[in-house]
Amino acid sequence: MRREFPHARFDGAVMSPGWVAEMLAQVLSLGFLGTIAAMFAGDYILPAAAAAFVGENKGAAFFAAMGMNMVAGKIVSTGAFEILANGIPVHSKIQTGKFPTVDGLLADIRDLASPRNL
């Protein structure tokens, strides 16, 4: 694309899932870290009853931690992105529901650069 459009500026951005999803993912990530810390240092940082519970249920704590980590990752992953050429939208995965091809992008950019669109 750079050879054919040397003066064009191409940008791409991953779509944000929104502040609520980002905050929930942060809380889950902190829960993940807290659970791992409790598994390894529970005797030193938790009350005796909680440390005993985690110590007796290390497998469940591990799977809970992994679950929190996986859910946090899925919450912030939109899989959507936008491609812009000189600030003009060229491709939107949200609108099309599919990934762009190089040939498709080139055709769209050629169409935007044609005299009838200038």
CSV table of C-alpha atoms in Angstrom, one decimal:
chain,number,residue,atom,x,y,z
A,1,MET,CA,0.0,0.0,0.0
A,2,ARG,CA,2.9,2.4,0.7
A,3,ARG,CA,4.2,1.9,-2.9
A,4,GLU,CA,0.8,2.7,-4.4
A,5,PHE,CA,-0.1,5.5,-1.9
A,6,PRO,CA,3.2,7.0,-0.7
A,7,HIS,CA,1.6,10.1,0.8
A,8,ALA,CA,-1.3,8.5,2.5
A,9,ARG,CA,-1.3,8.0,6.3
A,10,PHE,CA,-2.9,4.8,7.4
A,11,ASP,CA,-4.2,4.3,11.0
A,12,GLY,CA,-5.8,1.5,12.8
A,13,ALA,CA,-7.3,1.2,16.2
A,14,VAL,CA,-8.8,-1.5,18.4
A,15,MET,CA,-12.2,-0.6,19.6
A,16,SER,CA,-12.5,0.0,23.3
A,17,PRO,CA,-15.1,-2.2,25.1
A,18,GLY,CA,-16.1,0.8,27.2
A,19,TRP,CA,-15.2,1.9,30.7
A,20,VAL,CA,-17.5,-0.4,32.6
A,21,ALA,CA,-16.0,-3.5,30.9
A,22,GLU,CA,-12.5,-2.2,31.4
A,23,MET,CA,-13.2,-1.6,35.1
A,24,LEU,CA,-14.8,-5.0,35.6
A,25,ALA,CA,-11.7,-6.6,33.8
A,26,GLN,CA,-9.4,-4.7,36.3
A,27,VAL,CA,-11.4,-6.0,39.3
A,28,LEU,CA,-11.2,-9.5,37.9
A,29,SER,CA,-7.5,-9.2,37.3
A,30,LEU,CA,-7.0,-8.0,40.9
A,31,GLY,CA,-9.0,-10.9,42.1
A,32,PHE,CA,-6.8,-13.2,40.0
A,33,LEU,CA,-3.6,-11.7,41.6
A,34,GLY,CA,-5.2,-11.8,45.1
A,35,THR,CA,-6.1,-15.5,44.7
A,36,ILE,CA,-2.6,-16.4,43.5
A,37,ALA,CA,-1.1,-14.4,46.4
A,38,ALA,CA,-3.5,-16.2,48.8
A,39,MET,CA,-2.4,-19.6,47.5
A,40,PHE,CA,1.3,-18.9,48.0
A,41,ALA,CA,1.3,-16.6,51.0
A,42,GLY,CA,-2.1,-17.1,52.6
A,43,ASP,CA,-0.6,-18.1,55.9
A,44,TYR,CA,1.1,-14.7,56.2
A,45,ILE,CA,-1.5,-12.4,54.7
A,46,LEU,CA,-4.9,-14.0,55.5
A,47,PRO,CA,-6.8,-14.6,58.8
A,48,ALA,CA,-6.3,-18.1,60.1
A,49,ALA,CA,-9.7,-19.4,59.0
A,50,ALA,CA,-9.3,-18.0,55.4
A,51,ALA,CA,-5.8,-19.3,55.1
A,52,ALA,CA,-7.0,-22.8,56.2
A,53,PHE,CA,-9.8,-22.7,53.7
A,54,VAL,CA,-7.5,-21.7,50.8
A,55,GLY,CA,-4.9,-24.3,51.9
A,56,GLU,CA,-7.5,-27.0,51.9
A,57,ASN,CA,-8.9,-25.9,48.5
A,58,LYS,CA,-5.9,-25.0,46.4
A,59,GLY,CA,-7.3,-26.7,43.3
A,60,ALA,CA,-10.5,-24.8,43.5
A,61,ALA,CA,-8.6,-21.5,44.2
A,62,PHE,CA,-6.4,-22.2,41.2
A,63,PHE,CA,-9.3,-22.8,38.9
A,64,ALA,CA,-11.1,-19.7,40.3
A,65,ALA,CA,-8.0,-17.6,39.6
A,66,MET,CA,-7.7,-19.0,36.1
A,67,GLY,CA,-11.4,-18.4,35.5
A,68,MET,CA,-11.1,-14.8,36.6
A,69,ASN,CA,-8.1,-14.2,34.3
A,70,MET,CA,-9.9,-15.7,31.3
A,71,VAL,CA,-13.1,-13.8,31.9
A,72,ALA,CA,-11.1,-10.5,32.3
A,73,GLY,CA,-9.4,-11.1,29.0
A,74,LYS,CA,-12.6,-11.9,27.2
A,75,ILE,CA,-14.4,-8.8,28.6
A,76,VAL,CA,-11.9,-6.4,27.0
A,77,SER,CA,-11.4,-8.3,23.7
A,78,THR,CA,-13.8,-6.8,21.2
A,79,GLY,CA,-12.1,-8.2,18.2
A,80,ALA,CA,-13.2,-5.1,16.3
A,81,PHE,CA,-11.0,-2.5,14.7
A,82,GLU,CA,-11.2,0.3,12.3
A,83,ILE,CA,-8.8,1.2,9.4
A,84,LEU,CA,-8.5,4.8,8.3
A,85,ALA,CA,-6.7,6.4,5.3
A,86,ASN,CA,-6.0,10.1,5.9
A,87,GLY,CA,-8.7,10.1,8.5
A,88,ILE,CA,-11.3,8.6,6.3
A,89,PRO,CA,-12.8,5.2,7.4
A,90,VAL,CA,-11.8,2.5,4.9
A,91,HIS,CA,-12.8,-0.6,6.8
A,92,SER,CA,-14.8,-1.4,9.9
A,93,LYS,CA,-15.0,-4.9,11.3
A,94,ILE,CA,-18.0,-3.8,13.3
A,95,GLN,CA,-19.9,-2.8,10.2
A,96,THR,CA,-18.8,-5.7,8.0
A,97,GLY,CA,-18.3,-8.4,10.5
A,98,LYS,CA,-15.2,-9.7,8.7
A,99,PHE,CA,-11.5,-9.1,8.4
A,100,PRO,CA,-10.3,-7.1,5.5
A,101,THR,CA,-8.2,-8.5,2.7
A,102,VAL,CA,-5.3,-6.6,1.3
A,103,ASP,CA,-6.9,-6.6,-2.2
A,104,GLY,CA,-10.2,-5.3,-0.7
A,105,LEU,CA,-8.4,-2.5,1.2
A,106,LEU,CA,-6.5,-1.5,-1.9
A,107,ALA,CA,-9.8,-1.4,-3.9
A,108,ASP,CA,-11.5,0.7,-1.2
A,109,ILE,CA,-8.6,3.1,-1.0
A,110,ARG,CA,-8.4,3.4,-4.8
A,111,ASP,CA,-12.2,4.2,-4.8
A,112,LEU,CA,-11.7,6.9,-2.2
A,113,ALA,CA,-8.8,8.4,-4.1
A,114,SER,CA,-10.7,8.4,-7.5
A,115,PRO,CA,-11.5,11.8,-9.0
A,116,ARG,CA,-15.3,11.3,-8.5
A,117,ASN,CA,-14.8,11.1,-4.7
A,118,LEU,CA,-12.4,14.0,-4.4
